[in-house]
């Protein structure tokens, strides 16, 4: 699963029904509101309430940092793509 995967936009936490963030490095989906991590096994998100793991404060902070870094990288890639399109259109 990738951060831009359409499936990620429709998946929800089985407990609070809110959105989940991808922790690509860990192969998991994360609900920062409840501090619960759900594994992705063989490409299939395990979204049963019993599959979720409660994270410690330190692990939560790491997960939030990972989500923020992924969002920044995605924003930079989008900006670069727009810049390339602008340069190509101006030629």
Short mmCIF file of C-alpha atoms in Angstrom, two decimals:
data_model
loop_
_atom_site.label_atom_id
_atom_site.label_comp_id
_atom_site.label_asym_id
_atom_site.label_seq_id
_atom_site.Cartn_x
_atom_site.Cartn_y
_atom_site.Cartn_z
CA UNK A 1 0.00 0.00 0.00
CA UNK A 2 1.26 3.48 -0.89
CA UNK A 3 0.44 6.84 0.64
CA UNK A 4 -1.42 7.92 -2.51
CA UNK A 5 -3.41 4.67 -2.73
CA UNK A 6 -7.14 5.32 -3.24
CA UNK A 7 -7.89 2.53 -0.77
CA UNK A 8 -6.18 4.49 1.99
CA UNK A 9 -8.65 7.35 1.55
CA UNK A 10 -11.64 5.10 2.26
CA UNK A 11 -10.24 2.93 5.06
CA UNK A 12 -11.28 3.89 8.58
CA UNK A 13 -10.42 2.89 12.11
CA UNK A 14 -12.78 0.12 13.24
CA UNK A 15 -13.18 1.81 16.64
CA UNK A 16 -13.73 5.53 16.01
CA UNK A 17 -14.42 5.34 12.24
CA UNK A 18 -11.90 8.13 11.62
CA UNK A 19 -9.15 8.26 8.98
CA UNK A 20 -5.96 6.26 9.24
CA UNK A 21 -2.42 7.27 8.29
CA UNK A 22 0.05 5.00 6.54
CA UNK A 23 3.24 4.08 8.39
CA UNK A 24 4.98 2.72 5.30
CA UNK A 25 8.26 1.87 7.06
CA UNK A 26 6.37 -0.27 9.57
CA UNK A 27 3.84 -1.76 7.17
CA UNK A 28 0.96 -0.48 9.26
CA UNK A 29 -1.94 1.93 9.43
CA UNK A 30 -2.14 4.31 12.37
CA UNK A 31 -4.88 6.14 14.22
CA UNK A 32 -3.13 8.96 16.11
CA UNK A 33 -6.33 9.93 17.94
CA UNK A 34 -6.51 6.58 19.73
CA UNK A 35 -2.78 5.78 19.38
CA UNK A 36 -3.60 2.44 17.74
CA UNK A 37 -1.53 0.78 15.02
CA UNK A 38 -3.03 -1.83 12.68
CA UNK A 39 -0.69 -4.15 10.74
CA UNK A 40 -0.74 -4.66 6.99
CA UNK A 41 -0.02 -8.34 6.26
CA UNK A 42 0.63 -9.46 2.69
CA UNK A 43 -0.84 -6.17 1.49
CA UNK A 44 -4.06 -6.61 3.47
CA UNK A 45 -4.85 -4.17 6.30
CA UNK A 46 -5.87 -5.99 9.48
CA UNK A 47 -8.64 -3.70 10.69
CA UNK A 48 -10.34 -5.71 13.39
CA UNK A 49 -10.38 -3.93 16.75
CA UNK A 50 -8.47 -6.88 18.23
CA UNK A 51 -5.73 -6.49 15.58
CA UNK A 52 -4.85 -2.99 16.76
CA UNK A 53 -1.94 -2.36 19.06
CA UNK A 54 -1.87 0.49 21.60
CA UNK A 55 1.33 2.53 21.26
CA UNK A 56 3.40 3.99 24.07
CA UNK A 57 4.01 7.73 24.23
CA UNK A 58 7.46 7.35 22.66
CA UNK A 59 6.16 5.14 19.84
CA UNK A 60 3.28 7.56 19.24
CA UNK A 61 5.73 10.46 18.87
CA UNK A 62 7.80 8.44 16.38
CA UNK A 63 4.68 7.55 14.39
CA UNK A 64 3.52 11.17 14.26
CA UNK A 65 6.99 12.28 13.10
CA UNK A 66 6.94 9.60 10.40
CA UNK A 67 3.50 10.79 9.20
CA UNK A 68 4.65 14.43 9.15
CA UNK A 69 7.84 13.57 7.23
CA UNK A 70 5.86 11.58 4.67
CA UNK A 71 3.45 14.51 4.20
CA UNK A 72 6.36 16.92 3.71
CA UNK A 73 8.01 14.60 1.17
CA UNK A 74 4.72 14.26 -0.71
CA UNK A 75 4.25 18.05 -0.77
CA UNK A 76 7.81 18.52 -2.10
CA UNK A 77 7.24 15.93 -4.83
CA UNK A 78 4.01 17.66 -5.87
CA UNK A 79 5.77 21.04 -5.98
CA UNK A 80 8.55 19.59 -8.13
CA UNK A 81 6.01 18.03 -10.50
CA UNK A 82 4.19 21.37 -10.84
CA UNK A 83 7.51 23.15 -11.49
CA UNK A 84 8.39 20.64 -14.21
CA UNK A 85 4.98 21.09 -15.85
CA UNK A 86 5.42 24.87 -15.78
CA UNK A 87 8.88 24.63 -17.33
CA UNK A 88 7.58 22.27 -20.03
CA UNK A 89 4.65 24.55 -20.84
CA UNK A 90 6.93 27.59 -21.14
CA UNK A 91 9.20 25.97 -23.75
#
